[in-house]
XYZ file of C-alpha atoms in Angstrom:
772
model
C 24.054 1.484 -31.384
C 27.638 2.360 -30.190
C 29.458 -0.840 -29.917
C 30.194 -1.461 -26.344
C 32.226 -4.404 -24.709
C 31.872 -5.951 -21.628
C 35.105 -7.013 -19.892
C 34.965 -9.626 -16.840
C 38.667 -8.650 -16.410
C 39.726 -7.216 -13.425
C 42.851 -4.696 -13.389
C 45.841 -6.289 -11.770
C 46.147 -5.977 -8.285
C 47.365 -8.727 -5.297
C 44.050 -9.680 -4.042
C 43.950 -8.574 -0.351
C 40.984 -10.777 0.984
C 39.519 -10.900 4.274
C 39.797 -14.578 5.839
C 37.010 -16.845 4.158
C 34.359 -17.470 7.080
C 32.030 -20.244 6.186
C 28.389 -18.414 7.553
C 24.996 -20.144 7.597
C 22.390 -18.313 7.993
C 20.902 -20.883 10.519
C 20.814 -18.511 13.020
C 18.291 -16.011 11.810
C 16.138 -19.410 9.141
C 15.265 -20.614 12.571
C 12.039 -18.472 12.644
C 11.010 -19.478 9.192
C 9.958 -23.009 10.699
C 6.521 -22.089 11.624
C 4.585 -20.464 9.390
C 3.609 -17.007 9.287
C 0.091 -15.847 10.306
C 0.000 -12.281 9.791
C 1.840 -9.289 7.988
C 3.317 -8.394 11.832
C 4.584 -12.535 12.329
C 6.034 -11.615 9.132
C 8.065 -9.034 10.566
C 8.806 -10.281 13.056
C 10.614 -13.195 11.503
C 12.786 -10.546 8.902
C 13.789 -8.633 11.830
C 14.712 -11.630 13.701
C 16.866 -12.511 10.773
C 18.519 -8.896 10.820
C 19.368 -8.765 14.687
C 20.809 -12.503 14.450
C 23.305 -10.949 10.989
C 23.870 -8.006 12.979
C 25.110 -9.243 16.306
C 27.662 -11.062 14.223
C 28.813 -7.511 12.461
C 31.900 -5.285 13.110
C 31.453 -1.686 12.933
C 33.239 -1.618 10.215
C 30.926 -3.896 8.442
C 27.779 -1.538 9.883
C 28.948 0.878 8.128
C 29.620 -0.591 5.140
C 25.560 -1.031 4.753
C 25.431 3.033 5.091
C 27.631 3.065 2.007
C 26.344 3.601 -1.404
C 28.341 3.355 -4.578
C 28.415 4.679 -7.945
C 28.798 1.605 -10.794
C 32.243 3.289 -12.220
C 33.771 4.201 -8.647
C 34.428 -0.190 -9.049
C 35.996 0.325 -12.786
C 38.791 1.232 -14.111
C 39.626 4.573 -14.998
C 38.264 7.994 -14.214
C 35.096 8.236 -12.875
C 33.307 9.906 -15.746
C 35.523 8.423 -17.779
C 33.858 7.869 -21.712
C 34.304 4.254 -21.809
C 32.921 2.021 -24.655
C 35.020 -0.947 -22.284
C 34.344 -1.867 -18.980
C 36.817 -3.333 -16.767
C 36.118 -4.265 -13.276
C 39.421 -2.878 -10.826
C 40.514 -5.707 -8.463
C 42.147 -2.924 -6.647
C 39.049 -0.759 -6.264
C 36.578 -4.005 -5.776
C 38.799 -4.965 -3.052
C 38.827 -1.499 -1.027
C 35.075 -0.436 -1.577
C 33.703 -3.950 -1.352
C 36.012 -5.919 0.735
C 37.711 -3.566 3.353
C 35.108 -0.848 3.270
C 31.907 -3.356 2.856
C 30.069 -0.964 0.661
C 25.971 -2.668 0.445
C 25.031 -0.816 -2.480
C 26.187 -0.046 -6.022
C 23.903 1.916 -8.533
C 23.025 3.409 -11.958
C 25.372 3.037 -14.993
C 28.736 3.777 -16.592
C 28.179 5.405 -19.568
C 25.988 3.302 -21.738
C 23.022 1.624 -21.707
C 23.124 -2.158 -20.862
C 21.035 -5.082 -22.502
C 19.605 -7.139 -19.702
C 22.174 -9.712 -20.328
C 25.124 -7.500 -19.976
C 23.166 -5.741 -16.594
C 23.246 -9.583 -15.365
C 26.705 -10.306 -15.869
C 27.885 -7.567 -14.797
C 25.245 -6.986 -11.454
C 25.941 -11.163 -10.917
C 30.085 -10.744 -11.283
C 29.712 -7.802 -8.355
C 27.277 -10.576 -6.291
C 29.734 -13.267 -6.426
C 32.364 -11.176 -5.704
C 30.685 -9.712 -2.845
C 30.031 -13.388 -1.244
C 33.351 -14.552 -2.259
C 35.565 -12.011 -0.713
C 33.270 -10.781 1.961
C 32.554 -12.203 5.874
C 29.385 -12.193 6.364
C 28.507 -12.557 2.507
C 25.510 -9.942 2.531
C 24.309 -9.413 -1.001
C 24.189 -6.024 -2.345
C 21.366 -3.657 -3.006
C 21.359 -2.315 -6.536
C 19.536 0.752 -7.481
C 19.047 2.640 -10.327
C 17.144 5.614 -11.740
C 14.287 4.360 -13.735
C 12.240 6.967 -13.855
C 10.050 6.076 -17.003
C 10.498 2.060 -17.829
C 13.782 0.717 -17.188
C 15.484 3.599 -18.776
C 18.854 2.496 -18.585
C 18.507 -1.052 -20.126
C 18.661 -1.234 -23.423
C 15.683 -2.164 -25.650
C 13.396 -1.755 -22.709
C 10.006 0.111 -22.432
C 10.313 3.946 -22.476
C 7.090 5.072 -20.969
C 5.989 8.312 -21.172
C 6.688 10.254 -18.685
C 4.823 10.651 -14.654
C 3.048 14.213 -16.123
C 1.857 12.314 -18.691
C 0.441 9.814 -16.307
C -1.277 12.285 -14.562
C -2.733 13.633 -17.776
C -4.480 10.609 -18.525
C -6.169 11.006 -15.265
C -6.453 7.177 -14.872
C -4.669 5.604 -11.718
C -4.630 2.109 -13.744
C -1.952 3.636 -16.242
C 0.104 4.583 -13.602
C 0.092 0.762 -11.976
C 0.511 -0.377 -15.727
C 3.617 1.566 -15.998
C 4.863 0.831 -12.583
C 4.557 -3.299 -13.448
C 5.869 -2.496 -16.847
C 9.154 -0.923 -15.063
C 9.725 -3.351 -12.116
C 9.541 -6.256 -14.434
C 12.109 -4.979 -17.103
C 14.498 -3.730 -14.003
C 13.933 -7.240 -12.680
C 14.977 -8.685 -16.295
C 18.175 -7.010 -15.614
C 18.654 -8.324 -11.562
C 18.097 -4.886 -10.621
C 15.947 -4.669 -7.479
C 15.667 -1.158 -6.025
C 14.275 1.833 -7.862
C 14.943 5.256 -7.113
C 11.186 5.993 -8.060
C 8.756 7.751 -8.610
C 9.035 11.676 -8.135
C 6.036 12.297 -5.133
C 7.182 15.818 -5.455
C 4.002 18.000 -6.022
C 5.544 20.658 -8.234
C 4.502 24.264 -7.488
C 6.305 26.082 -9.903
C 6.264 25.794 -13.567
C 9.689 27.011 -14.050
C 11.039 23.980 -12.267
C 12.860 21.639 -14.889
C 11.924 18.221 -13.988
C 8.135 18.752 -13.263
C 7.833 16.122 -16.267
C 9.168 13.892 -13.869
C 6.411 14.485 -11.686
C 2.651 14.525 -11.135
C 1.927 17.934 -11.767
C 0.624 21.090 -9.088
C -1.749 18.601 -7.478
C -1.699 17.521 -4.224
C -4.675 14.813 -4.561
C -3.738 14.361 -7.979
C 0.244 13.460 -7.340
C -1.366 11.465 -4.249
C -3.399 9.186 -6.208
C -0.837 8.554 -9.186
C 1.268 7.623 -6.181
C -0.384 4.780 -4.802
C -1.087 3.504 -8.364
C 2.013 3.560 -9.728
C 4.002 2.241 -6.233
C 1.405 -0.746 -6.215
C 2.350 -1.438 -9.698
C 5.987 -1.304 -8.865
C 6.623 -2.640 -5.420
C 3.059 -3.832 -4.411
C 2.801 -5.998 -1.112
C 5.784 -8.145 -2.037
C 9.057 -6.354 -3.811
C 10.719 -9.490 -3.839
C 8.138 -11.110 -6.332
C 9.499 -11.705 -9.804
C 7.610 -8.950 -11.349
C 8.394 -6.337 -7.987
C 10.887 -4.198 -6.711
C 11.727 -2.085 -3.990
C 10.358 2.100 -4.557
C 12.476 4.660 -3.409
C 10.306 7.747 -4.116
C 11.702 10.811 -3.969
C 12.496 13.901 -2.961
C 11.784 14.376 0.588
C 10.445 17.273 0.524
C 9.625 20.230 -1.734
C 12.163 19.223 -4.098
C 9.419 20.414 -6.672
C 8.773 23.737 -4.760
C 11.507 26.315 -4.851
C 11.258 29.515 -4.828
C 12.315 30.699 -8.152
C 11.576 27.771 -9.364
C 15.156 27.076 -10.457
C 16.636 22.987 -9.308
C 17.941 22.662 -5.748
C 17.287 25.793 -4.759
C 15.622 26.873 -1.428
C 12.314 25.903 -0.177
C 10.609 28.613 1.620
C 7.296 27.655 2.588
C 5.382 27.260 5.840
C 4.846 24.018 7.751
C 1.481 24.678 7.157
C 1.862 24.411 3.458
C 4.344 21.678 3.903
C 1.822 19.428 5.839
C -1.461 20.625 3.704
C 0.364 20.588 0.172
C 3.270 18.765 -0.007
C 3.767 15.644 2.557
C 0.436 14.087 1.797
C 1.833 11.794 -1.322
C 4.723 10.817 0.658
C 2.835 9.905 4.035
C -0.082 7.801 1.930
C 3.243 5.867 0.283
C 4.278 5.290 3.806
C 0.806 3.906 5.151
C 1.547 1.496 1.601
C 4.227 0.010 3.388
C 6.836 2.410 1.856
C 11.072 0.677 2.083
C 13.235 3.548 0.795
C 13.362 6.996 0.461
C 15.259 9.452 -0.980
C 16.048 13.338 0.596
C 15.374 16.424 -0.846
C 18.879 18.534 -2.604
C 17.965 21.462 -1.600
C 17.121 23.353 1.995
C 13.627 23.640 4.131
C 13.594 27.525 5.579
C 17.090 27.549 5.316
C 17.797 24.063 6.635
C 19.561 21.683 4.528
C 17.202 18.385 4.194
C 20.364 16.157 5.004
C 20.774 17.672 8.243
C 17.465 18.322 9.096
C 16.423 16.103 11.963
C 13.080 17.352 12.462
C 12.279 16.668 9.230
C 14.178 13.171 9.568
C 13.754 11.794 12.563
C 10.603 13.976 14.230
C 8.351 13.827 11.463
C 9.640 10.950 8.975
C 10.076 8.102 11.352
C 8.960 9.435 14.615
C 5.404 10.841 13.737
C 4.648 9.001 10.348
C 6.027 5.622 11.590
C 8.880 5.422 8.675
C 10.374 1.852 9.360
C 12.473 1.745 5.771
C 15.681 3.517 5.095
C 16.775 6.981 4.567
C 18.954 7.456 1.380
C 20.575 11.018 0.697
C 20.489 12.139 -3.316
C 24.153 12.122 -5.604
C 27.022 13.416 -3.022
C 24.709 15.502 -1.327
C 26.827 15.190 2.596
C 29.801 16.397 0.393
C 27.255 19.636 -1.044
C 26.865 20.668 2.790
C 29.887 21.605 2.674
C 30.560 22.730 -0.917
C 26.955 24.376 -1.665
C 24.961 24.619 1.395
C 28.101 25.461 3.849
C 26.726 24.271 6.757
C 29.790 21.801 7.784
C 33.445 23.129 8.126
C 34.874 19.792 6.311
C 34.221 16.407 5.017
C 33.696 14.870 8.521
C 31.462 16.944 10.017
C 29.043 17.077 6.984
C 28.990 13.080 7.971
C 28.389 13.347 11.499
C 25.361 15.997 11.206
C 23.738 13.948 8.092
C 24.034 10.928 10.271
C 22.625 12.519 13.246
C 19.666 13.830 11.895
C 18.952 10.644 10.618
C 20.454 9.839 7.281
C 20.993 5.989 6.767
C 22.734 4.986 3.765
C 24.998 7.770 1.619
C 25.063 7.519 -1.966
C 28.490 8.483 -2.097
C 29.180 7.644 -5.806
C 32.772 7.926 -6.135
C 34.625 6.727 -2.984
C 34.691 5.838 0.427
C 34.535 8.884 2.072
C 31.834 8.533 4.032
C 32.457 5.401 5.966
C 36.470 6.391 6.294
C 34.833 9.317 8.551
C 31.636 7.721 10.355
C 33.884 5.089 11.352
C 36.198 7.598 13.243
C 33.038 9.350 14.076
C 31.496 6.315 16.154
C 34.939 5.474 18.042
C 35.596 8.904 18.423
C 32.112 8.575 20.406
C 30.648 11.742 18.360
C 28.306 9.577 16.816
C 26.722 6.664 19.058
C 26.771 3.131 18.108
C 23.096 3.226 18.362
C 22.433 5.802 15.359
C 24.105 3.219 13.266
C 22.348 0.062 14.793
C 19.470 2.034 13.485
C 20.423 2.748 10.485
C 21.825 -0.710 9.505
C 18.876 -2.553 10.956
C 16.579 -0.347 8.496
C 18.608 -1.345 5.288
C 19.199 -5.295 6.377
C 15.300 -5.163 7.011
C 15.111 -3.426 3.229
C 17.871 -6.254 2.179
C 15.353 -9.327 3.536
C 12.445 -7.883 1.763
C 13.378 -7.266 -1.205
C 14.335 -11.547 -1.317
C 18.050 -11.020 -2.227
C 18.665 -12.704 0.592
C 17.077 -16.127 -1.571
C 17.787 -15.307 -4.756
C 19.848 -11.806 -5.986
C 20.223 -12.653 -9.377
C 16.255 -13.663 -9.661
C 17.226 -16.710 -11.351
C 14.264 -18.481 -10.734
C 12.168 -17.299 -13.691
C 12.700 -16.416 -17.703
C 11.536 -13.101 -18.397
C 10.726 -13.439 -22.098
C 8.070 -10.769 -21.783
C 10.930 -7.842 -21.826
C 10.381 -5.210 -24.197
C 7.492 -7.594 -25.648
C 4.785 -6.738 -28.485
C 2.610 -6.560 -26.003
C 4.192 -4.180 -23.853
C 4.407 -1.910 -26.469
C 1.000 -1.709 -27.332
C 0.020 -0.842 -23.963
C 2.871 1.224 -24.023
C 1.438 3.353 -27.041
C -2.223 3.270 -25.361
C -1.065 5.009 -22.464
C 0.901 7.788 -24.745
C -2.061 8.309 -26.925
C -4.287 8.705 -23.700
C -2.312 11.248 -22.036
C -2.141 13.841 -25.470
C -4.395 16.540 -24.126
C -6.112 18.742 -27.125
C -5.638 22.470 -26.021
C -7.613 24.067 -29.483
C -9.164 22.929 -32.204
C -10.840 26.074 -34.151
C -13.607 25.592 -36.501
C -12.932 21.090 -35.910
C -9.889 21.022 -37.786
C -8.617 18.369 -36.373
C -8.557 15.170 -36.911
C -6.949 15.726 -40.143
C -8.529 13.953 -43.326
C -5.418 11.402 -43.691
C -5.533 13.006 -47.922
C -4.079 15.515 -46.400
C -1.010 17.341 -47.461
C 1.032 17.921 -45.118
C 4.649 19.630 -43.938
C 6.141 18.902 -40.808
C 8.873 21.292 -39.483
C 10.765 22.414 -35.758
C 13.026 21.038 -33.572
C 10.415 17.886 -32.687
C 9.889 16.604 -35.376
C 12.241 14.122 -35.939
C 13.846 13.525 -33.005
C 13.071 10.224 -30.312
C 15.123 12.276 -28.200
C 12.919 15.229 -27.815
C 9.573 12.733 -27.697
C 11.678 10.983 -24.649
C 13.258 13.596 -22.708
C 15.897 13.299 -20.201
C 16.379 9.535 -18.557
C 16.237 8.053 -21.135
C 19.244 6.131 -22.264
C 22.071 8.434 -20.771
C 21.183 10.849 -17.976
C 20.604 13.802 -20.263
C 18.718 11.678 -22.594
C 20.229 13.918 -25.718
C 22.979 10.631 -26.866
C 21.282 10.308 -30.001
C 24.064 6.659 -30.722
C 21.752 4.469 -28.267
C 18.134 5.393 -30.066
C 15.869 2.651 -30.459
C 15.758 2.792 -34.719
C 12.024 0.565 -34.391
C 10.856 3.924 -32.548
C 9.061 6.407 -35.106
C 9.555 10.016 -34.885
C 6.408 12.126 -34.972
C 7.503 12.646 -39.062
C 8.004 9.113 -39.209
C 4.496 8.314 -38.058
C 2.745 10.904 -39.851
C 4.883 9.205 -43.234
C 4.061 5.884 -42.189
C 0.021 6.786 -41.137
C -0.517 8.757 -44.800
C 2.451 8.283 -46.621
C 5.467 9.390 -47.205
C 4.670 11.305 -50.804
C 1.641 13.287 -48.794
C 4.840 14.232 -46.308
C 7.061 16.940 -46.824
C 9.381 18.558 -43.962
C 12.079 20.741 -43.083
C 13.550 21.405 -39.719
C 13.177 25.425 -39.518
C 15.138 25.098 -36.038
C 17.059 23.983 -33.670
C 16.232 24.386 -30.149
C 16.903 28.377 -29.776
C 18.887 28.595 -32.939
C 17.350 28.808 -36.646
C 18.242 26.391 -39.590
C 16.348 27.534 -42.147
C 13.531 29.143 -41.739
C 12.826 30.480 -44.961
C 13.084 26.497 -46.428
C 10.171 25.853 -44.557
C 8.101 28.690 -45.341
C 8.473 27.819 -49.243
C 7.786 24.365 -48.560
C 4.679 25.201 -46.402
C 2.962 27.171 -49.532
C 2.885 23.496 -51.777
C 1.043 22.083 -48.474
C -2.536 21.854 -47.277
C -1.603 21.683 -43.816
C 1.340 22.683 -41.552
C 2.235 20.312 -37.921
C 4.914 22.506 -36.504
C 6.410 20.962 -34.079
C 7.774 22.820 -31.016
C 9.609 21.540 -27.824
C 12.078 21.420 -25.033
C 15.825 20.279 -25.436
C 16.262 17.092 -23.221
C 17.400 17.661 -20.058
C 16.748 17.338 -16.192
C 18.790 18.590 -12.422
C 20.610 21.961 -13.191
C 21.269 21.799 -16.905
C 17.512 21.757 -16.900
C 17.299 25.078 -15.485
C 15.989 28.038 -17.388
C 15.523 32.015 -17.063
C 12.309 32.525 -19.197
C 9.251 30.602 -19.355
C 8.562 31.661 -22.773
C 8.598 29.351 -25.674
C 12.496 30.421 -26.986
C 11.856 32.985 -29.652
C 13.212 31.735 -32.625
C 10.628 28.447 -32.418
C 8.011 31.196 -32.107
C 9.543 33.230 -34.693
C 9.201 29.945 -37.105
C 5.056 29.698 -36.687
C 4.638 33.179 -37.227
C 6.382 33.148 -40.456
C 4.392 29.671 -41.392
C 1.033 31.543 -40.477
C 1.779 34.566 -42.940
C 1.550 31.657 -45.352
C -1.902 31.466 -44.738
C -1.816 27.996 -44.740
C -3.532 26.396 -41.253
C -0.768 25.659 -38.513
C -1.499 23.000 -36.601
C 0.956 23.476 -33.114
C 2.176 20.411 -31.698
C 3.907 21.107 -28.166
C 7.250 18.135 -26.796
C 7.908 19.400 -23.713
C 7.754 19.267 -19.711
C 6.806 22.563 -19.286
C 3.907 24.456 -19.956
C 5.995 27.045 -21.793
C 4.697 30.054 -22.943
C 2.633 30.631 -26.223
C 0.811 33.674 -25.651
C 1.596 35.346 -29.115
C 1.353 32.235 -31.211
C -1.745 30.443 -29.433
C -4.049 32.971 -31.862
C -2.252 31.976 -35.046
C -2.707 28.685 -34.422
C -5.819 26.804 -35.861
C -5.529 23.752 -33.425
C -2.651 22.670 -30.168
C -2.011 19.462 -29.022
C 0.179 19.343 -26.344
C 2.167 16.063 -26.389
C 4.249 16.342 -22.764
C 7.214 13.954 -22.911
C 5.172 10.680 -24.340
C 8.469 8.216 -24.384
C 9.597 5.736 -27.716
C 5.531 5.436 -28.612
C 4.962 9.101 -28.314
C 5.364 9.587 -32.197
C 2.779 6.845 -33.199
C 0.595 8.473 -30.073
C 1.069 11.761 -31.898
C 0.079 10.760 -35.268
C -3.074 8.999 -33.762
C -4.313 11.753 -32.731
C -3.991 14.185 -35.659
C -5.451 12.297 -37.890
C -8.359 10.540 -36.072
C -7.075 6.979 -34.981
C -7.136 8.023 -31.664
C -10.050 10.553 -29.956
C -7.839 12.528 -27.491
C -9.138 12.864 -23.568
C -6.029 13.911 -21.309
C -6.097 17.187 -18.891
C -3.786 19.472 -18.310
C -1.939 18.043 -14.371
C -1.122 21.886 -14.359
C -2.221 25.335 -14.747
C -0.335 26.523 -17.795
C 0.316 30.229 -17.741
C -0.274 33.040 -19.935
C 2.683 35.249 -18.460
C 6.131 34.941 -16.973
C 4.964 37.146 -14.343
C 1.719 35.503 -13.259
C 2.334 31.808 -12.284
C -0.958 30.069 -10.076
C -1.399 27.132 -9.258
C -5.077 24.993 -8.986
C -5.147 25.938 -4.858
C -4.020 29.720 -4.961
C -6.538 31.757 -2.766
C -8.820 34.621 -3.582
C -6.706 37.038 -3.084
C -4.427 35.958 -5.842
C -6.797 36.798 -8.387
C -7.049 40.887 -7.659
C -6.564 42.890 -10.839
C -5.387 46.278 -11.362
C -8.251 48.038 -10.373
C -8.921 46.103 -7.674
C -11.589 43.467 -8.923
C -11.532 39.724 -8.980
C -10.628 39.666 -12.775
C -7.002 38.963 -12.479
C -6.202 35.061 -13.267
C -5.829 34.456 -16.549
C -3.826 31.928 -17.307
C -3.660 30.636 -20.828
C -5.346 27.462 -19.959
C -6.478 26.297 -16.293
C -5.525 22.986 -14.607
C -8.150 20.430 -15.774
C -8.531 21.595 -19.288
C -8.513 19.363 -21.882
C -10.625 19.042 -24.812
C -12.049 16.071 -27.097
C -13.201 15.173 -30.541
C -16.485 14.807 -29.271
C -18.584 17.040 -26.860
C -19.540 16.186 -23.079
C -22.909 17.757 -21.486
C -23.565 17.691 -17.107
C -26.366 17.495 -15.769
C -26.999 19.371 -12.592
C -25.672 18.403 -9.423
C -26.835 15.519 -7.564
C -25.997 15.874 -3.864
C -27.167 13.164 -1.371
C -28.154 16.222 1.277
C -28.011 19.170 1.404
C -25.995 19.069 4.997
C -24.443 16.320 6.593
C -22.803 16.024 10.617
C -19.101 16.373 10.518
C -17.199 12.642 10.844
C -20.371 11.983 8.062
C -20.267 12.018 4.607
C -22.567 13.211 1.572
C -22.898 11.612 -1.713
C -22.420 13.752 -5.143
C -23.761 12.226 -8.645
C -23.849 14.254 -11.920
C -24.960 12.436 -15.534
C -22.653 12.870 -18.270
C -23.839 12.413 -21.837
C -21.671 12.301 -25.054
C -23.533 14.855 -27.259
C -21.135 14.455 -30.272
C -20.969 11.525 -33.320
C -17.404 9.736 -32.255
C -16.942 8.177 -29.010
C -14.895 9.323 -26.534
C -13.443 9.472 -23.064
C -14.050 12.209 -19.997
C -12.090 12.795 -16.988
C -14.941 13.603 -14.661
C -12.916 16.483 -11.967
C -14.943 17.024 -8.756
C -13.558 20.103 -6.964
C -14.541 21.646 -4.018
C -14.271 25.587 -2.235
C -14.606 26.393 1.095
C -16.288 29.144 1.393
C -15.316 30.806 4.407
C -12.367 29.139 6.999
C -10.121 30.447 9.873
C -7.369 30.452 7.493
C -8.019 31.943 3.799
C -9.354 28.864 2.027
C -8.351 28.067 -1.568
C -10.450 29.313 -4.853
C -11.135 25.147 -5.447
C -9.536 22.061 -4.284
C -9.588 18.472 -6.621
C -11.059 15.784 -4.369
C -12.447 13.612 -6.781
C -11.716 12.405 -10.500
C -12.828 9.756 -12.335
C -12.536 8.974 -16.549
C -15.436 7.048 -18.669
C -15.808 6.077 -21.922
C -18.916 7.092 -23.975
C -20.251 6.312 -27.088
C -22.729 8.363 -28.892
C -25.579 9.438 -27.374
C -24.848 7.324 -24.120
C -25.162 8.619 -20.517
C -23.412 7.855 -17.622
C -24.095 8.818 -13.682
C -20.576 9.311 -11.834
C -21.164 8.878 -8.471
C -18.842 10.404 -5.169
C -18.762 10.121 -2.064
C -16.843 13.509 -0.114
C -16.622 12.686 3.727
C -15.102 15.301 6.529
C -11.817 14.331 6.147
C -11.581 15.753 2.783
C -12.798 18.952 3.585
C -10.053 19.262 6.717
C -7.206 21.523 6.238
C -4.089 22.681 8.127
C -4.491 25.447 11.175
C -2.308 28.342 12.750
C -1.044 25.195 14.789
C -0.048 23.061 12.198
C -3.276 20.386 12.924
C -5.184 19.391 10.472
C -8.856 20.374 11.534
C -12.484 20.394 9.797
C -15.030 23.471 10.158
C -18.648 23.884 9.838
C -19.290 25.754 7.147
C -20.849 25.987 3.477
C -18.901 24.322 0.464
C -19.321 25.018 -2.947
C -18.982 21.698 -4.869
C -17.969 22.157 -8.879
C -18.276 19.129 -11.455
C -17.904 20.524 -15.453
C -19.660 23.763 -15.592
C -21.884 23.130 -13.059
C -21.967 24.435 -8.976
C -23.852 22.887 -6.376
C -23.414 23.549 -2.156
C -23.994 21.796 0.616
C -22.923 22.565 4.825
C -21.043 20.227 6.980
C -21.983 20.049 10.650
C -25.544 19.693 11.377
C -28.760 21.658 9.638
C -28.210 24.100 6.595
C -28.542 27.323 8.027
């Protein structure tokens, strides 16, 4: 690991601190003398504290709470300086934390810090704010911990959200949320910019791996689970944090699949397909939310009053605060061109309902907002509303009582038990897409060649947001974690494994060397994949797996040796030409720092794969579907209905055993509106080894007033069966599950017939009365 130094020295500058004011909390702690009986009582007490504190605040102090700074803005040197030493700059500290009273700080500088280093730095900032500001309001420190506490050195880096979705097991999402929150609190960080609740509607989108995939119901259920683990009912607890889901709304549904590109969708689709995960999160007690960087039907989300105020705050009842994304208020001027200058951008965003601005570099947001209020262009009531929301969350987070969470030691940080759980989740996510002649699992006495760009890279397994933003810096890798090559060597012996890299991401390195070594092997394991990237650097212009990686597979196949294709990638890269050449295909997604071991366990039979695709895997870049497409999308060139031919459908995934589904059993073939129907099926393990199966229930509305989707996922459950074992799986569907958003943007249920699909079985029922 790169040698780093944390230095508490301050750049010399004479302090011009505010007059010290001894402030007690008696005004707002008095309400704590009575024991609360309900959540409403607790909220009332919290708001009493907030209102008492706000009564003491000046305009400048209020606006400061709305300013979110980057950590590097407080350090000596340029913001993006390549530091290996952190030295706080006294002039910047005084100006940003005291004069302008910034209420929150976020993220890291150049390198990941250990928990002790995080505590050292955040502790210094908290003490500085306490000592030098008039009201001593603690800072709310936030970070992007999107797969574990990924910016804390040595932490558990869980599989990305797309892997969690592939498990079809919400409990694993909950556990991932718990691991993340615990290790963030170990680092004294109480606020996390996660999870991603965007429903990913385009496979080109480079951040699809940060999401739970393309399906609304799966995203909603996994989102609820990870939030339960991450924030729960008490974000002030030692193992919970304040969650900040993102990106409200439509960020994963741009028309062209590019990051931050415009979203062009009717309100009906937004409400039906994109909104439910956020709405469920709000019902769970969501406390903060990040706005999308994009524009929705021509209106940048950061200035969309109807989106932020009318929909989010008024209609959905969101009582937390709304945060901008990185420098996106400035982007209203520079990128979206809806403001003439920074002052107008600040005005428009705050009036739209933005509560906190991620202005990472300086105090300009606060300067403009103070002037706007004094000039009467932004009412003080709007500022008061924002600050009341922010302070409410700060009290709920526990930082007023214990800003450094020192009441507990965090001895289980990166523990062997946590690594074991992480490894198991990675195993459960891996998806077997092809297994011709049951070539997998491989015998452990096999002589194998391992080749490809992702074969010997921890970075490819982890993806972006891994110790650094891009995830590409190898200096900060955890040396005790195994690549695919190292894990296979450990499992079957290094003497049975040969290696040739073959290619880079888009460039050839030495394909002939890989071919020569392949001739001496029994089996070829070709590990292809995507270079770690996120946000704009993750944009691509074609979905096909890079040509050079496909060429490697083609030349290896010419040796006559069987090829096992292992894909380490967030997106479903098109493999149409090499799919027929591969005897087996394993989709690993981005499994995290236990991914190497997990892939080796699957390849050699120590784990039976049970993952299923959380998105539709396209065969052609010009034929893009999601699960919930209408049947009109399936028309072919002969005007038939044979046009839907993806490489693999949503929910597809094989096992080393086989499962047989019985006929579907309905509790009734009809039921009245506002009631429910019980649906069951028996699943039998007809193979010779134990295995897990995700039982997915799809429903199709046969006739509706708006063209219905071909099918929608409505329930799922993962079961574990021994050989020969049978289990009855039961679901209940009610009329709410059969609703859709109509032309007037209202949720309605219509009477009619519905087809239900589980496995290879179908049945139908009538909702609305007696069957017709």
